[in-house]
PDB file of C-alpha atoms in Angstrom:
ATOM      1  CA  MET P  30     -66.526  81.556   2.563  1.00  0.00           C
ATOM      2  CA  GLY P  31     -62.758  82.063   2.524  1.00  0.00           C
ATOM      3  CA  LEU P  32     -60.382  79.151   2.938  1.00  0.00           C
ATOM      4  CA  LEU P  33     -59.263  80.043   6.482  1.00  0.00           C
ATOM      5  CA  LYS P  34     -62.834  80.637   7.599  1.00  0.00           C
ATOM      6  CA  LYS P  35     -63.854  77.288   6.068  1.00  0.00           C
ATOM      7  CA  ILE P  36     -61.027  75.482   7.897  1.00  0.00           C
ATOM      8  CA  ILE P  37     -62.036  77.079  11.208  1.00  0.00           C
ATOM      9  CA  PHE P  38     -65.706  76.223  10.571  1.00  0.00           C
ATOM     10  CA  LYS P  39     -64.921  72.557   9.785  1.00  0.00           C
ATOM     11  CA  GLY P  40     -62.512  72.304  12.716  1.00  0.00           C
ATOM     12  CA  ARG P  41     -65.063  73.686  15.164  1.00  0.00           C
ATOM     13  CA  LEU P  42     -67.643  71.161  13.920  1.00  0.00           C
ATOM     14  CA  VAL P  43     -65.248  68.246  14.488  1.00  0.00           C
ATOM     15  CA  PHE P  44     -64.922  69.062  18.188  1.00  0.00           C
ATOM     16  CA  ALA P  45     -68.480  70.265  18.827  1.00  0.00           C
ATOM     17  CA  ASP P  46     -71.108  68.263  20.678  1.00  0.00           C
ATOM     18  CA  GLU P  47     -74.592  67.841  19.221  1.00  0.00           C
ATOM     19  CA  PHE P  48     -76.014  70.838  21.109  1.00  0.00           C
ATOM     20  CA  SER P  49     -73.132  73.158  20.089  1.00  0.00           C
ATOM     21  CA  LYS P  50     -73.302  72.473  16.344  1.00  0.00           C
ATOM     22  CA  PRO P  51     -76.384  74.650  15.660  1.00  0.00           C
ATOM     23  CA  ALA P  52     -74.568  77.766  16.886  1.00  0.00           C
ATOM     24  CA  ILE P  53     -71.622  76.981  14.605  1.00  0.00           C
ATOM     25  CA  TYR P  54     -73.860  76.483  11.544  1.00  0.00           C
ATOM     26  CA  SER P  55     -75.678  79.684  12.461  1.00  0.00           C
ATOM     27  CA  LYS P  56     -72.476  81.735  12.798  1.00  0.00           C
ATOM     28  CA  TYR P  57     -70.751  80.467   9.658  1.00  0.00           C
ATOM     29  CA  LEU P  58     -73.688  79.734   7.327  1.00  0.00           C
ATOM     30  CA  GLY P  59     -76.560  81.863   8.608  1.00  0.00           C
ATOM     31  CA  VAL P  60     -79.018  79.052   9.401  1.00  0.00           C
ATOM     32  CA  VAL P  61     -81.469  80.317  12.039  1.00  0.00           C
ATOM     33  CA  PHE P  62     -82.018  77.958  14.977  1.00  0.00           C
ATOM     34  CA  GLY P  63     -84.410  78.124  17.900  1.00  0.00           C
ATOM     35  CA  SER P  64     -83.411  76.971  21.355  1.00  0.00           C
ATOM     36  CA  ASN P  65     -82.341  73.460  22.297  1.00  0.00           C
ATOM     37  CA  ALA P  66     -81.732  72.309  18.712  1.00  0.00           C
ATOM     38  CA  ARG P  67     -79.300  69.448  18.217  1.00  0.00           C
ATOM     39  CA  ILE P  68     -77.424  67.999  15.269  1.00  0.00           C
ATOM     40  CA  THR P  69     -76.214  64.414  15.605  1.00  0.00           C
ATOM     41  CA  GLY P  70     -74.385  64.131  12.293  1.00  0.00           C
ATOM     42  CA  ASN P  71     -73.272  66.269   9.389  1.00  0.00           C
ATOM     43  CA  PRO P  72     -76.210  67.805   7.526  1.00  0.00           C
ATOM     44  CA  SER P  73     -76.037  69.797   4.312  1.00  0.00           C
ATOM     45  CA  PHE P  74     -77.743  73.175   4.429  1.00  0.00           C
ATOM     46  CA  GLY P  75     -77.440  73.761   0.686  1.00  0.00           C
ATOM     47  CA  SER P  76     -76.416  76.850  -1.226  1.00  0.00           C
ATOM     48  CA  GLU P  77     -78.749  79.315   0.566  1.00  0.00           C
ATOM     49  CA  PRO P  78     -78.512  78.254   4.227  1.00  0.00           C
ATOM     50  CA  TYR P  79     -79.555  81.735   5.380  1.00  0.00           C
ATOM     51  CA  LEU P  80     -83.075  80.903   4.069  1.00  0.00           C
ATOM     52  CA  ILE P  81     -83.496  78.017   6.529  1.00  0.00           C
ATOM     53  CA  LYS P  82     -85.292  78.575   9.839  1.00  0.00           C
ATOM     54  CA  ILE P  83     -85.374  75.798  12.403  1.00  0.00           C
ATOM     55  CA  GLY P  84     -87.536  75.926  15.527  1.00  0.00           C
ATOM     56  CA  ASP P  85     -87.008  74.945  19.159  1.00  0.00           C
ATOM     57  CA  ASP P  86     -86.255  71.379  20.268  1.00  0.00           C
ATOM     58  CA  VAL P  87     -85.410  70.110  16.778  1.00  0.00           C
ATOM     59  CA  THR P  88     -83.134  67.120  16.140  1.00  0.00           C
ATOM     60  CA  ILE P  89     -81.351  66.869  12.788  1.00  0.00           C
ATOM     61  CA  THR P  90     -79.647  63.513  12.312  1.00  0.00           C
ATOM     62  CA  SER P  91     -76.835  62.286  10.092  1.00  0.00           C
ATOM     63  CA  GLY P  92     -76.946  62.972   6.373  1.00  0.00           C
ATOM     64  CA  VAL P  93     -79.980  65.283   6.306  1.00  0.00           C
ATOM     65  CA  ILE P  94     -80.031  67.564   3.246  1.00  0.00           C
ATOM     66  CA  PHE P  95     -81.863  70.878   2.920  1.00  0.00           C
ATOM     67  CA  HIS P  96     -82.330  72.057  -0.688  1.00  0.00           C
ATOM     68  CA  ASN P  97     -83.714  75.540  -1.188  1.00  0.00           C
ATOM     69  CA  HIS P  98     -83.108  75.871  -4.893  1.00  0.00           C
ATOM     70  CA  ASP P  99     -84.023  73.973  -8.045  1.00  0.00           C
ATOM     71  CA  GLY P 100     -80.682  72.825  -9.434  1.00  0.00           C
ATOM     72  CA  GLY P 101     -82.330  71.394 -12.556  1.00  0.00           C
ATOM     73  CA  LEU P 102     -82.715  74.898 -13.926  1.00  0.00           C
ATOM     74  CA  GLY P 103     -79.089  74.741 -15.021  1.00  0.00           C
ATOM     75  CA  VAL P 104     -80.260  73.101 -18.242  1.00  0.00           C
ATOM     76  CA  LEU P 105     -82.382  76.170 -19.030  1.00  0.00           C
ATOM     77  CA  ARG P 106     -79.783  78.869 -18.297  1.00  0.00           C
ATOM     78  CA  LYS P 107     -78.598  79.240 -21.888  1.00  0.00           C
ATOM     79  CA  LYS P 108     -82.163  79.968 -22.925  1.00  0.00           C
ATOM     80  CA  TYR P 109     -82.993  82.012 -19.785  1.00  0.00           C
ATOM     81  CA  PRO P 110     -79.789  83.519 -18.390  1.00  0.00           C
ATOM     82  CA  GLY P 111     -79.911  84.028 -14.635  1.00  0.00           C
ATOM     83  CA  ILE P 112     -83.052  81.908 -14.106  1.00  0.00           C
ATOM     84  CA  ASP P 113     -83.416  80.452 -10.619  1.00  0.00           C
ATOM     85  CA  VAL P 114     -86.085  79.108  -8.278  1.00  0.00           C
ATOM     86  CA  ILE P 115     -85.064  79.690  -4.676  1.00  0.00           C
ATOM     87  CA  LYS P 116     -87.386  79.165  -1.701  1.00  0.00           C
ATOM     88  CA  PRO P 117     -87.004  79.236   2.086  1.00  0.00           C
ATOM     89  CA  ILE P 118     -87.463  76.203   4.341  1.00  0.00           C
ATOM     90  CA  LYS P 119     -89.131  76.411   7.749  1.00  0.00           C
ATOM     91  CA  ILE P 120     -89.003  73.673  10.372  1.00  0.00           C
ATOM     92  CA  GLY P 121     -91.379  74.001  13.349  1.00  0.00           C
ATOM     93  CA  ASN P 122     -90.817  73.177  17.014  1.00  0.00           C
ATOM     94  CA  ASN P 123     -90.268  69.714  18.471  1.00  0.00           C
ATOM     95  CA  VAL P 124     -89.321  68.042  15.181  1.00  0.00           C
ATOM     96  CA  PHE P 125     -87.146  64.972  14.580  1.00  0.00           C
ATOM     97  CA  ILE P 126     -85.624  64.616  11.099  1.00  0.00           C
ATOM     98  CA  GLY P 127     -84.409  61.065  10.458  1.00  0.00           C
ATOM     99  CA  SER P 128     -81.071  60.124   8.897  1.00  0.00           C
ATOM    100  CA  ASN P 129     -80.497  60.788   5.200  1.00  0.00           C
ATOM    101  CA  SER P 130     -83.773  62.657   4.729  1.00  0.00           C
ATOM    102  CA  THR P 131     -84.053  65.425   2.154  1.00  0.00           C
ATOM    103  CA  ILE P 132     -86.150  68.563   2.582  1.00  0.00           C
ATOM    104  CA  MET P 133     -87.004  70.232  -0.729  1.00  0.00           C
ATOM    105  CA  PRO P 134     -87.368  73.962  -1.540  1.00  0.00           C
ATOM    106  CA  GLY P 135     -90.234  75.924  -0.014  1.00  0.00           C
ATOM    107  CA  ILE P 136     -91.221  73.264   2.525  1.00  0.00           C
ATOM    108  CA  THR P 137     -92.802  74.128   5.859  1.00  0.00           C
ATOM    109  CA  VAL P 138     -92.753  71.433   8.525  1.00  0.00           C
ATOM    110  CA  GLY P 139     -95.225  71.872  11.381  1.00  0.00           C
ATOM    111  CA  ASN P 140     -94.742  71.346  15.108  1.00  0.00           C
ATOM    112  CA  ASN P 141     -94.458  67.954  16.812  1.00  0.00           C
ATOM    113  CA  VAL P 142     -93.399  66.069  13.688  1.00  0.00           C
ATOM    114  CA  ILE P 143     -91.281  62.978  13.078  1.00  0.00           C
ATOM    115  CA  ILE P 144     -89.765  62.548   9.618  1.00  0.00           C
ATOM    116  CA  GLY P 145     -88.659  58.945   9.091  1.00  0.00           C
ATOM    117  CA  ALA P 146     -85.158  58.069   7.938  1.00  0.00           C
ATOM    118  CA  SER P 147     -84.373  58.435   4.210  1.00  0.00           C
ATOM    119  CA  SER P 148     -87.557  60.410   3.521  1.00  0.00           C
ATOM    120  CA  LEU P 149     -87.922  62.840   0.634  1.00  0.00           C
ATOM    121  CA  VAL P 150     -90.090  65.724   1.814  1.00  0.00           C
ATOM    122  CA  THR P 151     -91.754  67.319  -1.223  1.00  0.00           C
ATOM    123  CA  LYS P 152     -94.898  68.759   0.430  1.00  0.00           C
ATOM    124  CA  ASP P 153     -95.605  70.758   3.561  1.00  0.00           C
ATOM    125  CA  ILE P 154     -96.126  68.678   6.705  1.00  0.00           C
ATOM    126  CA  PRO P 155     -98.883  69.629   9.186  1.00  0.00           C
ATOM    127  CA  ASP P 156     -98.540  69.554  12.986  1.00  0.00           C
ATOM    128  CA  ASN P 157     -98.624  66.358  15.052  1.00  0.00           C
ATOM    129  CA  VAL P 158     -97.865  63.734  12.403  1.00  0.00           C
ATOM    130  CA  ILE P 159     -95.281  61.185  11.383  1.00  0.00           C
ATOM    131  CA  VAL P 160     -94.258  60.970   7.737  1.00  0.00           C
ATOM    132  CA  GLY P 161     -91.848  58.784   5.841  1.00  0.00           C
ATOM    133  CA  GLY P 162     -90.912  57.419   2.456  1.00  0.00           C
ATOM    134  CA  VAL P 163     -90.041  58.626  -1.027  1.00  0.00           C
ATOM    135  CA  PRO P 164     -91.890  60.870  -1.380  1.00  0.00           C
ATOM    136  CA  ALA P 165     -92.747  61.294   2.299  1.00  0.00           C
ATOM    137  CA  LYS P 166     -96.338  60.386   3.108  1.00  0.00           C
ATOM    138  CA  PHE P 167     -98.482  60.425   6.227  1.00  0.00           C
ATOM    139  CA  ILE P 168     -97.887  57.347   8.391  1.00  0.00           C
ATOM    140  CA  LYS P 169     -99.784  58.106  11.601  1.00  0.00           C
ATOM    141  CA  THR P 170    -100.613  60.856  14.037  1.00  0.00           C
ATOM    142  CA  LEU P 171     -98.266  61.668  16.877  1.00  0.00           C
ATOM    143  CA  GLU P 172    -100.979  60.497  19.289  1.00  0.00           C
ATOM    144  CA  GLU P 173    -101.147  57.071  17.593  1.00  0.00           C
ATOM    145  CA  TYR P 174     -97.354  56.839  17.746  1.00  0.00           C
ATOM    146  CA  GLU P 175     -97.365  57.768  21.429  1.00  0.00           C
ATOM    147  CA  GLN P 176     -99.848  55.008  22.254  1.00  0.00           C
ATOM    148  CA  LYS P 177     -97.747  52.447  20.352  1.00  0.00           C
ATOM    149  CA  VAL P 178     -94.417  53.344  21.928  1.00  0.00           C
ATOM    150  CA  LEU P 179     -95.842  53.426  25.443  1.00  0.00           C
ATOM    151  CA  THR P 180     -96.553  49.699  25.101  1.00  0.00           C
ATOM    152  CA  GLU P 181     -92.903  49.019  24.127  1.00  0.00           C
ATOM    153  CA  ALA P 182     -90.937  51.688  26.004  1.00  0.00           C
ATOM    154  CA  ILE P 183     -88.476  51.363  28.827  1.00  0.00           C
ATOM    155  CA  PHE P 184     -87.741  54.346  31.029  1.00  0.00           C
ATOM    156  CA  ILE P 185     -84.022  54.957  31.610  1.00  0.00           C
ATOM    157  CA  LYS P 186     -82.996  56.857  34.745  1.00  0.00           C
ATOM    158  CA  ASN P 187     -79.227  56.981  34.065  1.00  0.00           C
ATOM    159  CA  ARG P 188     -79.118  58.984  30.846  1.00  0.00           C
ATOM    160  CA  SER P 189     -75.736  60.665  31.378  1.00  0.00           C
ATOM    161  CA  ASP P 190     -73.521  57.843  32.727  1.00  0.00           C
ATOM    162  CA  PRO P 191     -72.884  55.421  29.812  1.00  0.00           C
ATOM    163  CA  SER P 192     -71.887  52.440  31.988  1.00  0.00           C
ATOM    164  CA  LYS P 193     -74.913  52.800  34.276  1.00  0.00           C
ATOM    165  CA  ARG P 194     -77.136  53.381  31.253  1.00  0.00           C
ATOM    166  CA  LYS P 195     -75.870  50.159  29.630  1.00  0.00           C
ATOM    167  CA  ILE P 196     -76.533  48.112  32.787  1.00  0.00           C
ATOM    168  CA  GLU P 197     -80.018  49.578  33.099  1.00  0.00           C
ATOM    169  CA  ILE P 198     -80.864  48.857  29.451  1.00  0.00           C
ATOM    170  CA  LEU P 199     -79.563  45.284  29.587  1.00  0.00           C
ATOM    171  CA  LYS P 200     -81.537  44.652  32.769  1.00  0.00           C
ATOM    172  CA  ALA P 201     -84.739  46.187  31.390  1.00  0.00           C
ATOM    173  CA  LEU P 202     -84.485  44.055  28.253  1.00  0.00           C
ATOM    174  CA  ASN P 203     -83.478  40.902  30.127  1.00  0.00           C
ATOM    175  CA  TYR P 204     -80.567  40.759  27.699  1.00  0.00           C
ATOM    176  CA  LYS P 205     -77.596  38.524  28.418  1.00  0.00           C
TER     177      LYS P 205
END
C-alpha cells in the first residue's frame, strides 16, 4: 500500500464508527465481511488480509489479531528459500471475538460463537459454543450461557440516548 493510500486508510479509520470500519478494511485490505459486522477497536488483519472471510453479525473488539501465515518459517528460509505456510481464516455468522484474542492460520470459527478476551485460537471452533483461554478451550454451550445470563440480565430500552441509558442502568442496578 502506497504512503498516500495508507494515510487515507488510517485517517478514514480514525473518524469511522464501529459499523463503518468493516467497509474500510474491506476496501483497503481486502478482508471480506458479511452484513452488520462491527469493529470496536483496532484489529490486525495480518499480512494476507484478503484470505480472511468474516460472516454476518460479527463483532471484532479491540486488539484482535488474525494471523494467516507461520512467521516462524523465517528461520528455515536459508535452507528452504521461499518456504511459507499461508492459510485462510473463516469466521461464521453471529460471532463475538473478545479483546486481544488471536486467531491462528487456517482456523474456521462456526456460527453463534463467543471467543473470550485474550484467547489464542489454535483449533477450529464448532457452532454454538463459548471458548476462552490460551489455548482457547470449550467453556460452555451457547444455550448454557443464555440460561446463565438470563438470570443476571437487565433489559435496556434507551440504547441510543447515552444520558437516558445511564439513568436506566443506574435505576435497574439500584446504584447510587
